[in-house]
XYZ file of C-alpha atoms in Angstrom:
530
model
C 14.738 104.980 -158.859
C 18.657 104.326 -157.690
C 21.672 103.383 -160.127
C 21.230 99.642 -158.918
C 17.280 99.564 -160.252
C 18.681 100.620 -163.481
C 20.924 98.247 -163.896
C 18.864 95.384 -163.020
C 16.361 96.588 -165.608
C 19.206 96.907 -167.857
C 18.161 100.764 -168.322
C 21.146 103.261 -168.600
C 19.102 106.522 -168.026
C 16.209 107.031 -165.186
C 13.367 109.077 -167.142
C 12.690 106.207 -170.074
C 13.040 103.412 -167.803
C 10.667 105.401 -165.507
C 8.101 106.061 -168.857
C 8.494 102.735 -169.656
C 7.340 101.554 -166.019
C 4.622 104.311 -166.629
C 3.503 102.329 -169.831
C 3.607 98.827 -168.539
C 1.413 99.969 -165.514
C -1.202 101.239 -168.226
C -1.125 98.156 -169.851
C -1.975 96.513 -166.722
C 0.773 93.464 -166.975
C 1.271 93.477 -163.241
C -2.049 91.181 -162.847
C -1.058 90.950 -158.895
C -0.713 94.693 -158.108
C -4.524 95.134 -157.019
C -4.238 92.581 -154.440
C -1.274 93.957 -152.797
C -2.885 97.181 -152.832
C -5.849 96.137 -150.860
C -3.351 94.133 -148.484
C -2.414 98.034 -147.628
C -5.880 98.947 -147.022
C -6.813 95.920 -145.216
C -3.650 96.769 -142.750
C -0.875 95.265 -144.176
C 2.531 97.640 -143.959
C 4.826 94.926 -145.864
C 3.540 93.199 -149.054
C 6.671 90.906 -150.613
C 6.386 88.568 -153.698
C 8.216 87.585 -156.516
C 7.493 88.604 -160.262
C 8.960 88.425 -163.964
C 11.052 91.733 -164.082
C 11.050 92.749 -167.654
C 14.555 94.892 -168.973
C 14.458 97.309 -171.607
C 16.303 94.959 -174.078
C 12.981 92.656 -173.559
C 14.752 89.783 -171.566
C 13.176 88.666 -167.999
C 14.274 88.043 -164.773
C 12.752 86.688 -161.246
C 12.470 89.671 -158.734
C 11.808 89.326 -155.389
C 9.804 92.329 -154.885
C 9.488 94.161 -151.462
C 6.683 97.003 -150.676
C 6.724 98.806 -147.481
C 4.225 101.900 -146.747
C 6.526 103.670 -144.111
C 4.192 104.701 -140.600
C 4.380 107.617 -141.532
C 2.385 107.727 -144.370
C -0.316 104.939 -142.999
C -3.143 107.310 -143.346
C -2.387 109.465 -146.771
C -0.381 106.640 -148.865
C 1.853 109.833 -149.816
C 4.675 107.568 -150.256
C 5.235 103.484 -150.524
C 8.932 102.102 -150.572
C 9.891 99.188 -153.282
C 12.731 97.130 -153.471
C 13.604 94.759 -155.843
C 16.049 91.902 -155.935
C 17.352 89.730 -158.903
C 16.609 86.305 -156.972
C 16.982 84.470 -160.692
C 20.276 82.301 -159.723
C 18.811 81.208 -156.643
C 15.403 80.195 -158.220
C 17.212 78.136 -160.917
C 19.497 76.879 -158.153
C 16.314 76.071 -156.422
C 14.623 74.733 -158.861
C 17.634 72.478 -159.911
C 18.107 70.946 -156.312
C 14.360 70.543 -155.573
C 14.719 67.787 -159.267
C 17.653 66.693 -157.820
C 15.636 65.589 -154.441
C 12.958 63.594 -156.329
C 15.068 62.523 -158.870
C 17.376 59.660 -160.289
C 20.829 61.296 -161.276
C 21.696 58.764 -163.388
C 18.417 57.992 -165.579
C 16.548 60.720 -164.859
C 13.302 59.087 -163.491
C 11.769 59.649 -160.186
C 13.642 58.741 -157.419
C 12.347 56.044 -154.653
C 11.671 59.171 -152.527
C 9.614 60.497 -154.702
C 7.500 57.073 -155.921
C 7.320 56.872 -152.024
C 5.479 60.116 -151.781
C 3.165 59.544 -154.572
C 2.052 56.338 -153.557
C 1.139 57.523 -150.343
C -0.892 60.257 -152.194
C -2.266 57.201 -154.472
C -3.322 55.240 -151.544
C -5.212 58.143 -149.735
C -6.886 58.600 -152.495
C -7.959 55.196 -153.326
C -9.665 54.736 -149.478
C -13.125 56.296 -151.282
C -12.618 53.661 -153.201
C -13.502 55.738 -156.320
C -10.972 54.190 -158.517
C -8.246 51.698 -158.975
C -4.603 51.731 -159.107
C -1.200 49.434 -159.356
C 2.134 49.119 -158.667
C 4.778 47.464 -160.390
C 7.836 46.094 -159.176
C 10.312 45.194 -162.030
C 13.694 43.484 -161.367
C 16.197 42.896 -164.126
C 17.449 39.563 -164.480
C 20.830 40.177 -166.336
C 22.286 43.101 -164.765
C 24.837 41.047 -162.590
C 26.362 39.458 -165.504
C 26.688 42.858 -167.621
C 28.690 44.571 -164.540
C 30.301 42.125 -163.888
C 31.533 41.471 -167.403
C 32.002 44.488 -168.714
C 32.124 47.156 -165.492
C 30.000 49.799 -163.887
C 30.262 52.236 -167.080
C 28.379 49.612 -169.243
C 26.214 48.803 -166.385
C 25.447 52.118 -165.871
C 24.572 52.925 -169.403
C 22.444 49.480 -169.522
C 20.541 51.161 -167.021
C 20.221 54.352 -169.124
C 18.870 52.116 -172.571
C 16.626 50.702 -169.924
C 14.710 53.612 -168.404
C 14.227 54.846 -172.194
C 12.944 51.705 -172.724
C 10.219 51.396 -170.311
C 9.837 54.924 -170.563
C 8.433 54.251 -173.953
C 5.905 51.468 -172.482
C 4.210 53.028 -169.823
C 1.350 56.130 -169.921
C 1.798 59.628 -169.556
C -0.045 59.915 -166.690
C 2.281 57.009 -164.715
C 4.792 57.726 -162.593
C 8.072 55.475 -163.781
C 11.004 55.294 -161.039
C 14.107 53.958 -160.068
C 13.639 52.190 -156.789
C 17.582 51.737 -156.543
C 20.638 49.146 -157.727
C 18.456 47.566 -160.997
C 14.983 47.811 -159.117
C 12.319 49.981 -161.177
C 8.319 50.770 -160.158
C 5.907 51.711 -162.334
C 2.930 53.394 -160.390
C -0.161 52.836 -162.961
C -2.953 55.460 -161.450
C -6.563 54.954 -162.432
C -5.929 51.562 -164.035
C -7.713 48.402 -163.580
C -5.680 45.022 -162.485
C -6.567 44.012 -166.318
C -5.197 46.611 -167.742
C -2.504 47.003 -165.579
C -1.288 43.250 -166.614
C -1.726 44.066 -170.195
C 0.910 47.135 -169.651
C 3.029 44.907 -167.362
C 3.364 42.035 -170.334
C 3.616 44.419 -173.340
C 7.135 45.443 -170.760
C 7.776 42.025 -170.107
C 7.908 41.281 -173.956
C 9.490 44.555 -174.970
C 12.385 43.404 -172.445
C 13.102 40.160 -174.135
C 13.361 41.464 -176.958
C 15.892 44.332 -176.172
C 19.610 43.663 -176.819
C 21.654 45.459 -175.040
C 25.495 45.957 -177.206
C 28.767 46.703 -175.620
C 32.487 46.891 -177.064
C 30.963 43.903 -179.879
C 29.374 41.976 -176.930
C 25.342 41.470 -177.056
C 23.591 40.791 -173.526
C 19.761 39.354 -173.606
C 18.329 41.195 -170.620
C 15.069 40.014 -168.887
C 12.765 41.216 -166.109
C 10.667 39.798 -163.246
C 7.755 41.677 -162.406
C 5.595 41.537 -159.303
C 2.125 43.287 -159.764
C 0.109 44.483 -156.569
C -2.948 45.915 -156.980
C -4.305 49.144 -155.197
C -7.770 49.574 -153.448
C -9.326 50.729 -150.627
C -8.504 47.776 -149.070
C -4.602 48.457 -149.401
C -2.514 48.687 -146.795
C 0.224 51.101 -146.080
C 3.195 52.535 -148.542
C 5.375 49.927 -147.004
C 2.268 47.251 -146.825
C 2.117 47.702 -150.988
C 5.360 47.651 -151.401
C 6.588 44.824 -149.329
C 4.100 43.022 -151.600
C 5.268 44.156 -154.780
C 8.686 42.758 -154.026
C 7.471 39.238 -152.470
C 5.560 38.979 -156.397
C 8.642 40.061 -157.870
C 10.983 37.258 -155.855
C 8.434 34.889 -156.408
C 8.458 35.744 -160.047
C 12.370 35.369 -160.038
C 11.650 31.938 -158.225
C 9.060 30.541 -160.961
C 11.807 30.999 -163.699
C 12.113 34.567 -164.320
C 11.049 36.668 -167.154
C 6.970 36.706 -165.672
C 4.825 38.795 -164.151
C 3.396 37.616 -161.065
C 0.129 38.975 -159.370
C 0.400 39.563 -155.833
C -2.894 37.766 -154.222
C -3.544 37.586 -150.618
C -3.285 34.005 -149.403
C -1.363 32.403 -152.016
C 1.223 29.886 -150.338
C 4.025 31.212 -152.175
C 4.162 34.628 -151.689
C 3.258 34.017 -147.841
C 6.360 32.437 -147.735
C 8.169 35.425 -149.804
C 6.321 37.714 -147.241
C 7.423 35.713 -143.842
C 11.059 35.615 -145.280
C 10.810 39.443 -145.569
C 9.851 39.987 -142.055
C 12.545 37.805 -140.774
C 15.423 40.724 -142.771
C 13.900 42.987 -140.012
C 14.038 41.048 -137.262
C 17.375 39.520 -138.510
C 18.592 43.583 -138.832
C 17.565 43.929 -135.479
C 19.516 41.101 -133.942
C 22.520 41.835 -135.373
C 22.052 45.582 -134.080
C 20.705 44.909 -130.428
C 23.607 41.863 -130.122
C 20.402 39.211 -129.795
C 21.940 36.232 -131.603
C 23.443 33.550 -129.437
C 25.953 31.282 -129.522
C 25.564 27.085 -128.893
C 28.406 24.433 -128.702
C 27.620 20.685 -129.772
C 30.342 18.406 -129.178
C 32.215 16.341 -132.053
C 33.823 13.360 -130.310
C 35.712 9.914 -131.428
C 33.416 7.706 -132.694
C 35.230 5.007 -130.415
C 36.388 5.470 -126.995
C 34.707 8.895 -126.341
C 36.379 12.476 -125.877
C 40.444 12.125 -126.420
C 42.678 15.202 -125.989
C 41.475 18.732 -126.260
C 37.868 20.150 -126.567
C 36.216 19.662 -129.750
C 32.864 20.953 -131.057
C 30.495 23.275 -133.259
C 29.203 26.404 -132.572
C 25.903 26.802 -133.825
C 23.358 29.485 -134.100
C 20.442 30.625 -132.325
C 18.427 33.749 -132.375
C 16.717 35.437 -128.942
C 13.390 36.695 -129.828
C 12.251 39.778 -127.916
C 9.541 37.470 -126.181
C 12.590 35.379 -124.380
C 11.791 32.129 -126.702
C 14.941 30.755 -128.821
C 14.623 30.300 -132.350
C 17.104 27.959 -134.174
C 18.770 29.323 -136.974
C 16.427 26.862 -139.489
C 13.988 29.294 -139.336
C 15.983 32.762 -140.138
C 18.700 31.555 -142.050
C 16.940 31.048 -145.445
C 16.029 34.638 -145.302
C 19.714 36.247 -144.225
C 21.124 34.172 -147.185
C 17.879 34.673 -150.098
C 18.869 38.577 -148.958
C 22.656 38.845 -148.542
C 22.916 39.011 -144.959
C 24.631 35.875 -144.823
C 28.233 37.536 -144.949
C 27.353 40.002 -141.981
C 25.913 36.957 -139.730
C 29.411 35.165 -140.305
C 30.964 38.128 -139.302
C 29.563 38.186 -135.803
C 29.933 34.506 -135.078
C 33.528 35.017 -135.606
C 34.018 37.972 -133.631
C 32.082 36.933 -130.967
C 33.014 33.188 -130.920
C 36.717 34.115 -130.602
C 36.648 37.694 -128.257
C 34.847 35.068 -125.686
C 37.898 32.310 -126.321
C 39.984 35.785 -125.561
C 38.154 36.206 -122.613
C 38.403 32.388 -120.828
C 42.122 31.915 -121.555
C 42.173 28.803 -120.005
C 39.588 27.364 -121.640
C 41.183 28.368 -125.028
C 44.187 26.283 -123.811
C 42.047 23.220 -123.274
C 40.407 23.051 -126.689
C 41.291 21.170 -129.885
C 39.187 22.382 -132.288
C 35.926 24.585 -132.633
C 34.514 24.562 -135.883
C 32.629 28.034 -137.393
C 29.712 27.607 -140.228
C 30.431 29.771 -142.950
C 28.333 30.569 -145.412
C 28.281 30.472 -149.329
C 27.887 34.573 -149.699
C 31.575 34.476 -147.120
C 33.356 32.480 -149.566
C 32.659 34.570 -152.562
C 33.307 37.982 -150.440
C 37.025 39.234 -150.898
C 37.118 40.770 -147.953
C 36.000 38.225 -145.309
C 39.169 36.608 -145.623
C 40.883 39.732 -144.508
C 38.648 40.105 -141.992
C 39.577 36.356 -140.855
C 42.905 37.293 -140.721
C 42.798 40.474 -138.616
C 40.062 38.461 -136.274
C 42.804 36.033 -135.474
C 45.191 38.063 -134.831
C 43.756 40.737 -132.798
C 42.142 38.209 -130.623
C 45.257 36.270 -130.661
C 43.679 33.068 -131.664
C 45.752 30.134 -132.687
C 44.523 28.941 -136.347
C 44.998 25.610 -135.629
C 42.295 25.843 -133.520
C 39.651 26.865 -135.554
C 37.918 25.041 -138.069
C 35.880 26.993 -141.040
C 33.098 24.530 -142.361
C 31.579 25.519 -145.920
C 28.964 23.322 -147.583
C 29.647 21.434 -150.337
C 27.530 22.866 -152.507
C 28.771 26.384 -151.664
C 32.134 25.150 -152.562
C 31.482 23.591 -155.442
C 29.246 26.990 -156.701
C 32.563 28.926 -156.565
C 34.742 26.512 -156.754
C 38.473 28.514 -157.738
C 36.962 30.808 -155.196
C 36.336 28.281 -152.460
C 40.236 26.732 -153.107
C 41.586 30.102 -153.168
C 40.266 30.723 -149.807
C 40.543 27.560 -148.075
C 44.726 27.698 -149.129
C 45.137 30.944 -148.137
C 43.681 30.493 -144.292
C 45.686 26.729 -144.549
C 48.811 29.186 -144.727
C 47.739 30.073 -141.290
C 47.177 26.931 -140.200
C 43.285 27.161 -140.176
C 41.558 23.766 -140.511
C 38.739 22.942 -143.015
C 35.693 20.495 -143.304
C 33.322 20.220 -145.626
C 29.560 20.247 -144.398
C 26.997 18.032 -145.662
C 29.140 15.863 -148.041
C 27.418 13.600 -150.443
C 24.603 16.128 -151.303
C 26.461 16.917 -154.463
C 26.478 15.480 -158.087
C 30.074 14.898 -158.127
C 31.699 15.218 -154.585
C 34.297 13.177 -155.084
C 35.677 14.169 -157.962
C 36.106 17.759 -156.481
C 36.691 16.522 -153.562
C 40.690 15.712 -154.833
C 40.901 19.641 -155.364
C 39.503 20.751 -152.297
C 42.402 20.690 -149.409
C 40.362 20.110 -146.546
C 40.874 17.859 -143.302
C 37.368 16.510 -142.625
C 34.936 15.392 -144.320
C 31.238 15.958 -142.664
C 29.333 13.170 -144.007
C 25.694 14.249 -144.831
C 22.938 12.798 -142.104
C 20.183 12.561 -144.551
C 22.543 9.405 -144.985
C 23.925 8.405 -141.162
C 20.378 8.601 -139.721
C 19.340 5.722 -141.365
C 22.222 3.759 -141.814
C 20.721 0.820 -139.425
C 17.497 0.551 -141.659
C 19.117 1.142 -145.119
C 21.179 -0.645 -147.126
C 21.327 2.313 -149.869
C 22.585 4.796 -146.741
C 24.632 2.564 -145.037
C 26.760 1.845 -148.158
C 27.226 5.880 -149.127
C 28.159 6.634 -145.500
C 30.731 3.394 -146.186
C 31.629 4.848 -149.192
C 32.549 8.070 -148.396
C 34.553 7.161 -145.151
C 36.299 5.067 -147.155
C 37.162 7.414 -149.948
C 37.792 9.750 -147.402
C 40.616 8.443 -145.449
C 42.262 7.518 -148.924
C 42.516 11.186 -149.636
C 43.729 11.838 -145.965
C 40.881 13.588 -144.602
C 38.982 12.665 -141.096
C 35.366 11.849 -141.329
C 32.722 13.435 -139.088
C 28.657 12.182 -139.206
C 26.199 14.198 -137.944
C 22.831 13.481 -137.065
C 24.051 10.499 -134.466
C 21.122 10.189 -132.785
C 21.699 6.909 -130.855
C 23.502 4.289 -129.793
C 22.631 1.620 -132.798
C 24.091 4.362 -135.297
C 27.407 4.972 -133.551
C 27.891 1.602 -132.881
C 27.584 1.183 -136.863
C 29.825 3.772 -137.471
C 32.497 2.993 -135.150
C 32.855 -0.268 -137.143
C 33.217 1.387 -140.113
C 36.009 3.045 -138.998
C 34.290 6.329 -139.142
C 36.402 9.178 -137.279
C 34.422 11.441 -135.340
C 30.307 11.405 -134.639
C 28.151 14.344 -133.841
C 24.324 14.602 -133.088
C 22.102 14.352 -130.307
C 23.084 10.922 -129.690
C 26.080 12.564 -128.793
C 25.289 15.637 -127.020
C 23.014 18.572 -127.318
C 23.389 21.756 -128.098
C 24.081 24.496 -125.067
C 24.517 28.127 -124.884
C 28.492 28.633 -124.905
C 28.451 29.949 -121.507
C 27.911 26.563 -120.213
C 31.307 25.524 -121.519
C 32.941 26.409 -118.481
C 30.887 24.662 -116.305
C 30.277 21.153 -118.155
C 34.102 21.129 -118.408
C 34.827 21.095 -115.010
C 32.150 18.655 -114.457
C 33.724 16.302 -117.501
């Protein structure tokens, strides 16, 4: 016994801390000793483990306890080496970091992680098909409006109430998480679809009836919960929860504050689930550079192309089997998830590095007009990013025209005018998309300084047959070019509409009619035919 093993055992003199060793080993409170003992006699020359040291004062620590029988002493025992280390900090360190992995800093709950590992252990379990499980997916409905109200601290301790709350709701032997942002999962083991909807409503009602209170300001909070049963029949970890969140969203889609039961072959949550599946594929795109760019001309409804090159780019998406796939069928998906904003970003990019890259074509064109989308004109920094993309490609703004829906505008409307002025500084054009869709177009419209006016084709296409059409395509060319904007209709799709048009003094037409569609590459070579 050295001066250190004293003072790890808190001893100050060797002979009682050596009787006292004497009378623990009596007592037999080292349960393990025998078995390291007969690792010696089985062969074994090292034997190291950790044990509760005990000091003289009666306090513990961990000790990471090391027993060597030198070679020397392999056949008469005559002598065994110990060493001992006070490995306490470093368990409690340990201990502290492995929570940390599996859990949620800021509530405390399981951590997606962790919920990810246990359902996996759920679902292997469940293929003998001895019992029945389910997952939750729970969404909360008002969290948006509380941050965004009130800041991150009170959304933050919403969060907090919130976890205690359904805390208090589920069993023992569940496994409560947060998934991430205001996303929580409840992972119900050894519970029956019945039951597990009675839990998921008593949740549902404790959650509309929980205020939440901050600096004299009261916030109803609700929740959307989609409910997937697990079987043998189950899928993956990814499978179950890919259909937890279609139930939730389709939850969120019925009117909120429900719990929907996922159910294989219901139309609705198909729909969720093919959605879903297009955010990988869109992901993909966007990473592997597969999206594509397509120019449809805009020209004069009278007397054909005048001037400069004018036209849309649109959209189109190359599949990894070669086929094209028009942006009608991924779009819904990029904007139901937020990837909107990111799509936008590499249209722009890419529509004006190619301008950079034919010069002379650039000096030929008028106008080409960029979609943007509703999630762009609510995001602060896309107009910054506008304004470095013109100048670093060294893009005239005149040049370019941004079209935004009218509904988009009208959703954010101080937004929307905030935007469109400051790019108008910079000579950007505007035109709003789809006009007429809206409740009350024109009486935005007077607020809104844009310079065309895309009049909606669910009314130009059937202008020739329709009196109702022909007079709100009349109506709004008219009103238009009062308020000094030009007027573009799209979906032109012969000769009988444009010929309509042109009468009406309408300014521009666009549709296949018109011209189709083509990859942007082509521009080179049509212009030179032109």
């Amino acid at each position: 016994v050295n001066r250190r093993t004293l003072d790890l055992h808190g001893a100050t003199e060797k002979q009682p801390f050596i009787e006292s060793i004497q009378r623990r080993l009596m007592e037999s409170p080292y349960d393990q000793l025998g078995k390291r003992l007969v690792a010696f006699a089985g062969g074994v020359a090292r034997v190291v483990s950790e044990i509760e040291g005990l000091r003289m004062d009666g306090g513990s620590f961990v000790a990471r306890l090391t027993i060597d029988l030198p070679e020397t002493h392999l056949q008469d025992w005559s002598r065994l080496l110990v060493s001992m280390e006070d490995v306490t900090e470093f368990r409690e360190l340990s201990s502290k970091l492995s929570y940390q992995a599996s859990h949620d800093a800021l509530t405390g709950l399981v951590n997606r992680r962790e919920f990810d590992n246990r359902l996996r252990r759920i679902l292997e379990s469940s293929r003998s098909g001895a019992s029945g499980h389910a997952l939750c997916y729970l969404d909360l409905d008002q969290f948006k409006v509380v941050n965004d109200t009130c800041g991150h601290t009170a959304g933050d301790e919403l969060l907090r109430q919130v976890a205690g709350l359904l805390g208090a709701h589920v069993r023992r032997r569940d496994t409560l998480a947060r998934l991430g942002g205001d996303e929580f999962g409840v992972l119900m083991e050894h519970c029956s679809l019945d039951q597990a909807r009675r839990l998921a409503n008593a949740i549902l009602a404790a959650m509309q009836e929980f205020r939440f209170r901050w600096e004299g300001r009261v916030f109803g909070v609700g929740v959307s919960i989609g409910l997937v049963p697990i079987n043998a029949d189950s899928g993956d970890a990814a499978a179950v929860m890919r259909e937890a969140d279609a139930a939730c969203y389709t939850a969120k889609d019925q009117g909120r504050n429900r719990v929907q039961v996922y159910r294989d072959g219901d139309v609705i949550l198909l729909e969720r689930r093919t959605e879903m599946s297009w955010v990988a594929r869109i992901g993909e795109a966007l990473e592997h550079d597969r999206f594509r760019l397509y120019a449809q001309p805009i020209v004069p409804a009278v007397g054909g192309r005048r001037g400069g090159a004018h036209h849309e780019l649109l959209l189109r998406l190359a599949a990894a089997d070669g086929t094209v796939v028009s942006p009608g069928v991924f779009l819904p998906a990029a904007e139901r998830y937020g990837l909107s904003s990111r799509i936008d970003r590499w249209v722009v990019r890419s529509a004006l590095g190619w301008y950079a890259a034919h010069p002379q074509l650039l000096d030929s064109l008028d106008v080409c007009a960029i979609n943007l989308s509703g999630q762009s004109l609510g995001d602060e920094k896309m107009l910054a990013f506008l304004v470095r993309a013109l100048e670093e490609f060294g893009f005239p703004g005149d040049k370019l025209c941004l079209e935004i829906t009218e509904t988009a505008a009208i959703g954010d409307f101080a937004s929307a005018g905030r935007f469109i002025r400051e790019l108008r500084q910079r000579h950007v054009r505007f035109a709003l998309d789809d006009f007429g869709s809206g409740l009350s177009s024109f009486g935005y419209l007077k607020s809104l300084p844009v310079d065309y006016l895309k009049i909606d084709g669910v009314f130009v296409k059937g202008i020739v047959d329709d009196q109702v059409d022909r007079a709100m395509v009349h109506s709004i060319n008219e009103i238009g070019h009062v308020m000094g904007k030009q007027t573009i209709a799209e979906f032109v799709e012969n000769d009988a509409i444009r010929s309509l048009l042109a009468d009406m003094g309408v300014d521009f037409v666009q549709g296949y009619g018109v011209g189709r569609p083509h990859p942007i590459t082509e521009l080179a070579t049509r212009q030179c035919a032109g």
